[in-house]
Coordinates of C-alpha atoms and ligand atoms in Angstrom, one line a residue:
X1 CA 142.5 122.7 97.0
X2 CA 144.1 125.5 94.4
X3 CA 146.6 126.5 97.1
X4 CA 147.4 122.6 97.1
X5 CA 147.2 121.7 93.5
X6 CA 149.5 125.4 92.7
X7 CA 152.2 123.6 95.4
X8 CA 152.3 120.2 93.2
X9 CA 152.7 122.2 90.2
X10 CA 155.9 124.2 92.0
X11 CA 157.1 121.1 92.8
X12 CA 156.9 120.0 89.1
X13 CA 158.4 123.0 88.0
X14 CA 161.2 123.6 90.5
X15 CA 162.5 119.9 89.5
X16 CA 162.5 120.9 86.0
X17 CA 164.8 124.1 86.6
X18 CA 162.1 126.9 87.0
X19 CA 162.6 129.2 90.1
X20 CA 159.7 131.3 91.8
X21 CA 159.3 135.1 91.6
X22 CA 157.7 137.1 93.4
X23 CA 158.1 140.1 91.2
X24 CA 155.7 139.5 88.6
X25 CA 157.4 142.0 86.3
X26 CA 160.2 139.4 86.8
X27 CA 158.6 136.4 85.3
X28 CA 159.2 134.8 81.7
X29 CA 156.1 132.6 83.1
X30 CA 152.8 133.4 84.6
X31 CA 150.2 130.9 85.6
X32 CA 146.9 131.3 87.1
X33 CA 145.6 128.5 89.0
X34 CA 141.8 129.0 88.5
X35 CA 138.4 128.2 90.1
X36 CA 135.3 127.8 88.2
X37 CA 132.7 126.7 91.2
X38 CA 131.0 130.2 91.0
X39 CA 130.7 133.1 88.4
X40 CA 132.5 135.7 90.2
X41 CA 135.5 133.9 90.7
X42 CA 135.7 133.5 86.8
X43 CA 135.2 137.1 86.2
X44 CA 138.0 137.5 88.6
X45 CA 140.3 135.7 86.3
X46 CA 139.5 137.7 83.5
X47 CA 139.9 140.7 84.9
X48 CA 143.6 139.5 86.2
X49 CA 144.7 138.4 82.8
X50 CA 143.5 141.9 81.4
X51 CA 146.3 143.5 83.9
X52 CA 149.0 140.8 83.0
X53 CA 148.7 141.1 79.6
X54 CA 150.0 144.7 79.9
X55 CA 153.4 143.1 81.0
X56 CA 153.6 142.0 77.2
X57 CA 154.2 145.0 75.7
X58 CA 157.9 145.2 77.9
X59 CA 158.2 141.3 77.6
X60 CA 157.0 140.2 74.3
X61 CA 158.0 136.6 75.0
X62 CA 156.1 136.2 78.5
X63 CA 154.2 133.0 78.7
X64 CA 150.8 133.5 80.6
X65 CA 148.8 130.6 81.2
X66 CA 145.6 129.1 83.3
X67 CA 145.2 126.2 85.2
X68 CA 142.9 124.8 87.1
X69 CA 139.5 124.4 86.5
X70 CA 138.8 127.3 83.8
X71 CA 141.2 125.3 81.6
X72 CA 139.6 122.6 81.8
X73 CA 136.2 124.5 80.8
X74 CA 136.8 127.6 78.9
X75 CA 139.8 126.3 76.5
X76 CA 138.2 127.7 73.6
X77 CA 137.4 130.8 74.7
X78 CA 140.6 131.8 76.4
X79 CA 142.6 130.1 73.5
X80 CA 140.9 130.1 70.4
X81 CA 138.6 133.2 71.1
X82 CA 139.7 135.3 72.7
X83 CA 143.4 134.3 72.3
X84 CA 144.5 135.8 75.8
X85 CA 146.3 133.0 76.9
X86 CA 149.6 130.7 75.7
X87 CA 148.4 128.0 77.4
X88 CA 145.9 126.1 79.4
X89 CA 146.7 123.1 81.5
X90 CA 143.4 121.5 83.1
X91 CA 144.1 119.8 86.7
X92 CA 145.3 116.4 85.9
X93 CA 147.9 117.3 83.0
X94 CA 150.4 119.4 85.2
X95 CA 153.4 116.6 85.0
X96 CA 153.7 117.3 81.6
X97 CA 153.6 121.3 82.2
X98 CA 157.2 122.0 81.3
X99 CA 156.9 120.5 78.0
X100 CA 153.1 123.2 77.1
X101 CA 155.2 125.9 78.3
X102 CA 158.1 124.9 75.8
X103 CA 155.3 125.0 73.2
X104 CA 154.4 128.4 74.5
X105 CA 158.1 129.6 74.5
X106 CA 158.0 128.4 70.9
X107 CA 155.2 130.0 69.8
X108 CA 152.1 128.1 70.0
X109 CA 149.4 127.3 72.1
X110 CA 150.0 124.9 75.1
X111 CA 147.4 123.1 75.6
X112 CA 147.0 119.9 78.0
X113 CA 143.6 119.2 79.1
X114 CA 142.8 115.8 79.1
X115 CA 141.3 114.4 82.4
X116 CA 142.3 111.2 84.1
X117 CA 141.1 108.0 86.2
X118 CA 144.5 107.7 87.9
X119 CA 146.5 110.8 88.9
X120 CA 147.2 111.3 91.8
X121 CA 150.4 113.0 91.9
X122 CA 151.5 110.6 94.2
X123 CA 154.9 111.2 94.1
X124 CA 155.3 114.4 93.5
X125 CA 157.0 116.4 96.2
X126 CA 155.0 120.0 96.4
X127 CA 156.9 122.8 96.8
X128 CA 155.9 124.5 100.1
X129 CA 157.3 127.3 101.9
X130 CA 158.3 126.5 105.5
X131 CA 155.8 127.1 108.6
X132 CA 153.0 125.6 110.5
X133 CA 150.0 124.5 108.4
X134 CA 150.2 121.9 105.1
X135 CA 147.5 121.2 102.7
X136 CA 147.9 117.9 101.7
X137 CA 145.3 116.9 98.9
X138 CA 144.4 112.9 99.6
X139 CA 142.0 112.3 96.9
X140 CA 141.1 113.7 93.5
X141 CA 137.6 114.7 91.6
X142 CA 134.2 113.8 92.4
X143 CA 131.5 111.1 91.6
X144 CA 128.9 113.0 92.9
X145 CA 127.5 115.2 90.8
X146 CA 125.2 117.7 93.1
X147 CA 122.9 119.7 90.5
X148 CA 124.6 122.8 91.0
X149 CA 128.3 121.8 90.8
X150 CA 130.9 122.1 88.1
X151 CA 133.5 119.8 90.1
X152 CA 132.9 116.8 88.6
X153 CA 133.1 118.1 85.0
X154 CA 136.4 120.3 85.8
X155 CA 138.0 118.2 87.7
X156 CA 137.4 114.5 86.7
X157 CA 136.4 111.3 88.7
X158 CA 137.1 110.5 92.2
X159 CA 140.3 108.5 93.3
X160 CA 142.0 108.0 96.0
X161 CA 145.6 108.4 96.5
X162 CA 147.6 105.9 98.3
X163 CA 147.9 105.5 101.8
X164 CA 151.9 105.3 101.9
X165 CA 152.2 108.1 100.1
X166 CA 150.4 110.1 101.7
X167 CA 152.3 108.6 105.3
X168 CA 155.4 109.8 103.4
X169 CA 154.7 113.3 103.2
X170 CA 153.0 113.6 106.5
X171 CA 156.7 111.9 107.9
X172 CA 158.5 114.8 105.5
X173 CA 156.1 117.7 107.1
X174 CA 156.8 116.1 110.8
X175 CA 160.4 116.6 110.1
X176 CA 160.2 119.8 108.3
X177 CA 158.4 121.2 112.3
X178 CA 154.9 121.6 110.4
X179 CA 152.7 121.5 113.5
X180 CA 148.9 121.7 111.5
X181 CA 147.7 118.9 108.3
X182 CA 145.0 119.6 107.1
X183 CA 143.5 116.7 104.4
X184 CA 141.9 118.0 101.4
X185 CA 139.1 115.9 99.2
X186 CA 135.8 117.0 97.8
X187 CA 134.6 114.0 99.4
X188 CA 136.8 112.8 101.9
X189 CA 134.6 110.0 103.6
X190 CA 134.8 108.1 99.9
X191 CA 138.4 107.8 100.3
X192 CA 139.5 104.2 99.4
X193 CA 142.8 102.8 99.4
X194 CA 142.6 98.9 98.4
X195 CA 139.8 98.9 101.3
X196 CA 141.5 101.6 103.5
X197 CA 138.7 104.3 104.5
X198 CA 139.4 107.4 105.4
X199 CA 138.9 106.8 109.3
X200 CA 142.0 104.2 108.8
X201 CA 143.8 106.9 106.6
X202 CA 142.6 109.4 109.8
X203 CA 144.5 107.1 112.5
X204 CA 147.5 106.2 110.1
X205 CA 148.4 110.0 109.8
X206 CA 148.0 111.0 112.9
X207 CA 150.2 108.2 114.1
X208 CA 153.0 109.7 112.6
X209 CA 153.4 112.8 114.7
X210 CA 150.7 113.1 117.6
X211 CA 152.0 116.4 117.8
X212 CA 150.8 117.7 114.4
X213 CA 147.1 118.6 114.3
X214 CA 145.2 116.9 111.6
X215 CA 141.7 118.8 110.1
X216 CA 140.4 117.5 107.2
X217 CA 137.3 118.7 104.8
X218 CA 135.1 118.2 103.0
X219 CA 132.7 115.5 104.2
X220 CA 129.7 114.5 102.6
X221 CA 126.5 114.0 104.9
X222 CA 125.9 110.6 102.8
X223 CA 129.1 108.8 103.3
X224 CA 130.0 109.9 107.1
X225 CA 130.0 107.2 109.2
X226 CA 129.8 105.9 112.6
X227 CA 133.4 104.3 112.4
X228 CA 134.7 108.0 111.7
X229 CA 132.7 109.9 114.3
X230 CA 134.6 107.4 117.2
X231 CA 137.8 107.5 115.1
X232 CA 137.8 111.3 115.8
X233 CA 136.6 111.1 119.2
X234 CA 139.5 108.8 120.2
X235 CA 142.3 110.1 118.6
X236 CA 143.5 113.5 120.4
X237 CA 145.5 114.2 117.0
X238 CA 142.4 115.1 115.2
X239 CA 140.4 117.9 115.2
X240 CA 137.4 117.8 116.9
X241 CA 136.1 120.0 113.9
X242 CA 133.4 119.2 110.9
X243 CA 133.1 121.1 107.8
X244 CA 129.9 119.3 106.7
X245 CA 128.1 121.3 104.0
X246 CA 124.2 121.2 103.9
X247 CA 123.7 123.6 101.0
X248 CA 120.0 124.1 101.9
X249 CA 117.3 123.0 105.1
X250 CA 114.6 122.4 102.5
X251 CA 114.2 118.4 101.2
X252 CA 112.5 119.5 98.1
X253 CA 115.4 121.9 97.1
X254 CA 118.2 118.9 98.3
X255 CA 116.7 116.3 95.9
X256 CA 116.8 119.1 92.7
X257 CA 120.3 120.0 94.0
X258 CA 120.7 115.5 94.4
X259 CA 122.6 115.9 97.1
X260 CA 121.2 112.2 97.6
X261 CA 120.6 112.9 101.7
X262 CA 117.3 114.3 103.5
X263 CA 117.6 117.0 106.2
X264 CA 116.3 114.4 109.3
X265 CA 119.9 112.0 107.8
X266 CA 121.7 115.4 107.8
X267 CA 120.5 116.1 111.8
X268 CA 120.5 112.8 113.1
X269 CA 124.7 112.9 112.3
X270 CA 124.8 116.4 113.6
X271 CA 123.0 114.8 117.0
X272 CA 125.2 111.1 117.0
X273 CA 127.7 113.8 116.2
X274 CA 127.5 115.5 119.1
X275 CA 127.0 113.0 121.4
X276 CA 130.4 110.7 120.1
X277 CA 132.7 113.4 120.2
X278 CA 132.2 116.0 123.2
X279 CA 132.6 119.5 122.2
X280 CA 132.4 119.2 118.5
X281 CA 132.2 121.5 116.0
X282 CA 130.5 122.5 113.0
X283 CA 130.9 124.9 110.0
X284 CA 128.8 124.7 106.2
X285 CA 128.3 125.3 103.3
X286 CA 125.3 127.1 102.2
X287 CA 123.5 128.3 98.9
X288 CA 120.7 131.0 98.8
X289 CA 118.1 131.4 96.1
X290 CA 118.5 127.8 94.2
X291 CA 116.6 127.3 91.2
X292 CA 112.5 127.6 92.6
X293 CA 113.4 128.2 96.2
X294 CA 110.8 129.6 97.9
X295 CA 110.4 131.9 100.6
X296 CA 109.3 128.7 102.8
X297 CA 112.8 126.9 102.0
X298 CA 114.6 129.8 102.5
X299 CA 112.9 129.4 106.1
X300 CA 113.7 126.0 106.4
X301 CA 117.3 126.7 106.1
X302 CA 117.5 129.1 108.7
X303 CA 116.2 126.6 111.4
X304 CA 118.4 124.5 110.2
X305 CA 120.9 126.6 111.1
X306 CA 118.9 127.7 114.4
X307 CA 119.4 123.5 115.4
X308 CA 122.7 122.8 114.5
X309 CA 124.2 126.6 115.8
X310 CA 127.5 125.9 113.7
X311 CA 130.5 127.7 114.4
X312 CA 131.5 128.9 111.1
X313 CA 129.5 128.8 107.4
X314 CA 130.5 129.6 104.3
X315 CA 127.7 131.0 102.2
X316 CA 126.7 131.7 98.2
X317 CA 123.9 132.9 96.0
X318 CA 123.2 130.3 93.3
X319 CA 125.5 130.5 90.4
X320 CA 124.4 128.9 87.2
X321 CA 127.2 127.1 85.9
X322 CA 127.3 125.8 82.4
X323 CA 127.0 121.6 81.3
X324 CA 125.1 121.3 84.8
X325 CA 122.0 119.8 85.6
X326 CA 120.5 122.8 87.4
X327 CA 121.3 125.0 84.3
X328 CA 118.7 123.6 82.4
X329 CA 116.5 124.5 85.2
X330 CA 115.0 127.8 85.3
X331 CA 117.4 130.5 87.3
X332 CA 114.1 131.7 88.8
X333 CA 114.6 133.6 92.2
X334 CA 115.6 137.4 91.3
X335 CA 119.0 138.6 92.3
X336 CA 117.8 140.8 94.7
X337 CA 115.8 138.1 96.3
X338 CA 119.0 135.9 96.5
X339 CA 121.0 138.5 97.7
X340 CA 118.2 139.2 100.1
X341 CA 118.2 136.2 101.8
X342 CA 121.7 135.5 102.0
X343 CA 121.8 138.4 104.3
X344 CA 119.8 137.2 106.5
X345 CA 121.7 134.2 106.6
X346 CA 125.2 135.7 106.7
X347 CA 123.2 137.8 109.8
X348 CA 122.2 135.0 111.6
X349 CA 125.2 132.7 111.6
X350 CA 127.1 136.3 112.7
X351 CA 124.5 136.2 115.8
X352 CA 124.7 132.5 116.4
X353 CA 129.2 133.2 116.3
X354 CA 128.9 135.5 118.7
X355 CA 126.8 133.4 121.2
X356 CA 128.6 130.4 120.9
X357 CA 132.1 132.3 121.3
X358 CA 130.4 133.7 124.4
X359 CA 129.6 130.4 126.0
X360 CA 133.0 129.6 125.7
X361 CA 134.2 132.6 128.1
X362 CA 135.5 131.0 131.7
X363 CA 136.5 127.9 129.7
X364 CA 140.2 126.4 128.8
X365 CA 141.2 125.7 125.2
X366 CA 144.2 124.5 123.7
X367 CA 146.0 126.7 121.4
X368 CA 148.4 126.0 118.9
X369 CA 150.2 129.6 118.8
X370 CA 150.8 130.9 115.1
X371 CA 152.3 133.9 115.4
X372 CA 152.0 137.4 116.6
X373 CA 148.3 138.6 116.2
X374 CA 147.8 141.0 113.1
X375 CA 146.9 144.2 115.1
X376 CA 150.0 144.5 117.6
X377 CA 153.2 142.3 118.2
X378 CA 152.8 143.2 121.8
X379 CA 149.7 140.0 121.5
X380 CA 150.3 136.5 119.7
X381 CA 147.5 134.5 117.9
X382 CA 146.7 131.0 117.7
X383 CA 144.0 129.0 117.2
X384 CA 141.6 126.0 118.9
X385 CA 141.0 122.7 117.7
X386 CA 137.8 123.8 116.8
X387 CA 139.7 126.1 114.5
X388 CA 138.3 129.4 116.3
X389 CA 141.4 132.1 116.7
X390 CA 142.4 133.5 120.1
X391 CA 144.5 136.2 121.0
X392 CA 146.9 136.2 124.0
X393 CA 149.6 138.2 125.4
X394 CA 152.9 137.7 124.7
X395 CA 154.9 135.6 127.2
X396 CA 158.7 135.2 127.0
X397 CA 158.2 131.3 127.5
X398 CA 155.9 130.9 124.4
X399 CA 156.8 131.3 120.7
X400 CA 155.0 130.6 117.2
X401 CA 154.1 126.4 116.8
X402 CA 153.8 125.8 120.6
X403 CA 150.8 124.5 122.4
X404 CA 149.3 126.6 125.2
X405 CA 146.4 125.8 127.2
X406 CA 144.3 129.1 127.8
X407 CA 141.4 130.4 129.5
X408 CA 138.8 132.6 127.2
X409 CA 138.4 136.1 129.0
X410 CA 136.1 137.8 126.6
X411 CA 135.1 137.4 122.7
X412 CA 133.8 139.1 119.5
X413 CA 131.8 137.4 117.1
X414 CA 135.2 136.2 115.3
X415 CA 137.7 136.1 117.6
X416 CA 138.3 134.8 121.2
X417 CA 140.9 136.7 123.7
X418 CA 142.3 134.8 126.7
X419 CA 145.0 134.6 129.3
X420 CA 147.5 131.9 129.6
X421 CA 147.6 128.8 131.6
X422 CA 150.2 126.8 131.0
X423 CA 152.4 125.9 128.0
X424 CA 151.7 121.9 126.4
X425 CA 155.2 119.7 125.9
X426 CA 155.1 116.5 124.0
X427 CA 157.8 114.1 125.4
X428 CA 159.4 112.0 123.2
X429 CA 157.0 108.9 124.4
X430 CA 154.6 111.8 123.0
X431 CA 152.6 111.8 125.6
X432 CA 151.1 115.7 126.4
X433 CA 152.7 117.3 129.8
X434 CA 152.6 120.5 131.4
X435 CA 155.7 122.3 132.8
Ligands
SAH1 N1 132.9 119.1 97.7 C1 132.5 120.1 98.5 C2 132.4 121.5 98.1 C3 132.9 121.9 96.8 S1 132.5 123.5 96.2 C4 131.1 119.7 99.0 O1 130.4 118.9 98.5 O2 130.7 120.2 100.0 C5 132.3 124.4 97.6 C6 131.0 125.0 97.8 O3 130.7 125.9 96.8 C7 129.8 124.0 97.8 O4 129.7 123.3 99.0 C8 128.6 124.9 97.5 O5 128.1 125.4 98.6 C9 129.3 126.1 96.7 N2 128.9 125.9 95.3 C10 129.2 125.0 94.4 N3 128.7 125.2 93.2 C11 128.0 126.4 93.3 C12 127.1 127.1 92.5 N4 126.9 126.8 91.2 N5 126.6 128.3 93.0 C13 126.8 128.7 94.2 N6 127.6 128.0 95.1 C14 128.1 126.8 94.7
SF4_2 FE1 130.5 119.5 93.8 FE2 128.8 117.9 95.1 FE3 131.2 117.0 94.4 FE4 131.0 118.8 96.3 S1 130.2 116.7 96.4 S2 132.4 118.8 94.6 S3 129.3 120.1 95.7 S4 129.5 117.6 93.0

């Protein structure tokens, strides 16, 4: 979502005059576009402005500033405090960006941090560089406000942006040979468009170009529904890949994080799941040692994780964050307990990887190629729709943003190796042939 809010903010400054550098020591401007979700990426920040603050002392007249979430909550520190920073630009003020670095080059402190009901960015034109994969943020902020989570107070309420918009962009990126969309929300199954949900939004974009692969993320167990299950199962366009975040296996520990769902909802989608759309999918979220979490709910999410066998997980240790609910409760587990058991969860879903890559050996996959693989330009890489990466030879028929049906030969736990089959055309009625 930074990625895609630091490309809106390009945008905003290249049509102002700015150009990018990539030689910092180059730059009358720095900006860091900053997340505040967990500690450690904070303390990242801080240690990054420590080293570009040394640039002052040759450029006296550098403007360094944050954006982003830390902005939005550390203003007076950064500013006022600590006075590190020129300015500070929280996530719904960066149209008027070029006017706080002006303040900045002036001499004062920048500072735009007001949050909004309605921006969208709709029509701003993000500046991206050219290749396969877009980010393409289709909503803003979050109503939900899970226990843990600093979203909603960083980044505002939920809104959607609007369908034609959105169809605009997608219709630029078709033209522009981008091959890979991938729709960004913190809760993309509450889109809402004047009564458009996000499986209409789903079948609208990848009308556009059935050639371009659409993923989106992230979906909230509460608001999936039915409707979007067969939306995805019909529609060859869209991934048959869901990031669907389940944070913990235990119900106690869901209803203190109010994630508003109970782990028998959160299974019974993973099963309807599973049997709408054939081959599905998953990957999560997941967060170890929670405020009271015992030993037994630490069990609990392990079998969780035993049923569903997902593909991918992305996995924390409890972070206290400031003005949420679950910082008034006690941060109880030790951090060698928390650490603890996310090992063994990291160590499981590495086990569970590895098996499921290995059931895959013997079948065919379609790859979208991206390139040559990282370790030798005598292989290419590419990835399935489930978003797993496989290495292939290289083949004088087959370049970077093709489609190439493959058969898996043999796997690691993170990546697949196959041999080719045949390359994937898309005629201009768009219909997939082989040649
Ligand atoms: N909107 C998305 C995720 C946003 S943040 C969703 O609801 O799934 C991405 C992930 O960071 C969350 O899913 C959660 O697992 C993790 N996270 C958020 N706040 C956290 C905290 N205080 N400590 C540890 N992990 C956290
Ligand atoms: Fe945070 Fe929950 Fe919103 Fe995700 S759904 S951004 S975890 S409040």
């Amino acid at each position: 979502m930074n990625l895609a809010d630091t490309e809106i903010v390009l945008g905003i400054l290249k049509d102002d005059g700015y150009e990018i550098t990539h030689e910092i020591s180059r730059a009358d401007v720095v900006l860091l576009n900053t997340c505040s979700v967990r500690d450690n990426a904070e303390q990242r920040i801080y240690g990054r402005l420590g080293n570009i603050n040394s640039l002052k002392n040759v450029n006296p007249n550098l403007v360094v500033g944050i954006l982003g979430c830390m902005a939005e909550r550390l203003r007076q520190d950064l500013v006022e405090e600590k006075k590190i920073v020129d300015l500070v630009v929280g996530p719904d003020e960066y149209r008027r960006l070029p006017e706080y670095i002006n303040i900045a080059f002036n001499g004062n402190k920048g500072i735009g941090i007001k949050l909004s009901r309605t921006e969208t960015y709709d029509d701003i034109i993000p500046f991206r560089e050219d290749g396969l994969q877009a980010w393409l943020s289709v909503m803003r902020g979050c109503d939900k406000f899970c226990s843990f989570c600093v979203v909603p107070f960083t980044r505002g309420r939920e809104r959607s942006r609007s369908l034609e918009s959105i169809i605009s962009e997608v219709k630029q990126l078709s033209s522009r040979g981008f091959k890979e969309v991938t729709l960004l929300g913190q809760n993309v199954n509450s889109y809402n468009d004047n009564g458009t949900d996000f499986a209409d939004l789903l079948i609208a974009v990848t009308s556009v170009d059935p050639s371009i692969r659409i993923r989106f993320t992230t979906s909230h167990p509460q608001d999936l529904s039915d409707k979007l299950l067969y939306t995805i199962a019909e529609h060859p366009g869209l991934c048959n890949y869901i990031h669907l975040p389940v944070q913990s296996g235990s119900n106690r520990i869901l209803e203190l994080m109010n994630r508003t769902y109970s782990i028998e909802h959160y299974l019974n989608i993973i099963e309807k799941a599973k049997k709408i759309i054939p081959g599905v999918s998953f990957s999560t979220d997941i967060i170890s040692g929670f405020p009271s979490e015992t030993y037994e709910d630490h069990l609990m999410t392990l079998d969780v994780m035993l049923i569903v066998r997902y593909d991918g997980a992305y996995m924390f240790k409890y972070s206290p964050r400031e003005g949420t609910k679950a910082f008034k409760m006690e941060d109880d587990v030790p951090e060698e307990v928390k650490a603890k058991r996310l090992q063994e969860i990291i160590d499981l879903q590495q086990k569970i990887s590895y098996e499921k890559n290995q059931e895959l050996i013997g079948n065919e996959e379609t790859i979208l190629v991206e390139g040559f693989s990282k370790k030798s330009d005598q292989f290419l890489s590419g990835r399935t729709d489930t978003n797993k990466v496989v290495i292939i030879p290289i083949n004088p028929n087959i370049r970077e943003g093709d489609y190439v049906n493959v058969e898996i030969d043999r796997t690691t736990s993170a990546t697949l190796f196959g041999s080719v089959i045949k390359k994937i055309n898309y005629d201009d009625k768009n219909i997939a042939v082989s040649t």
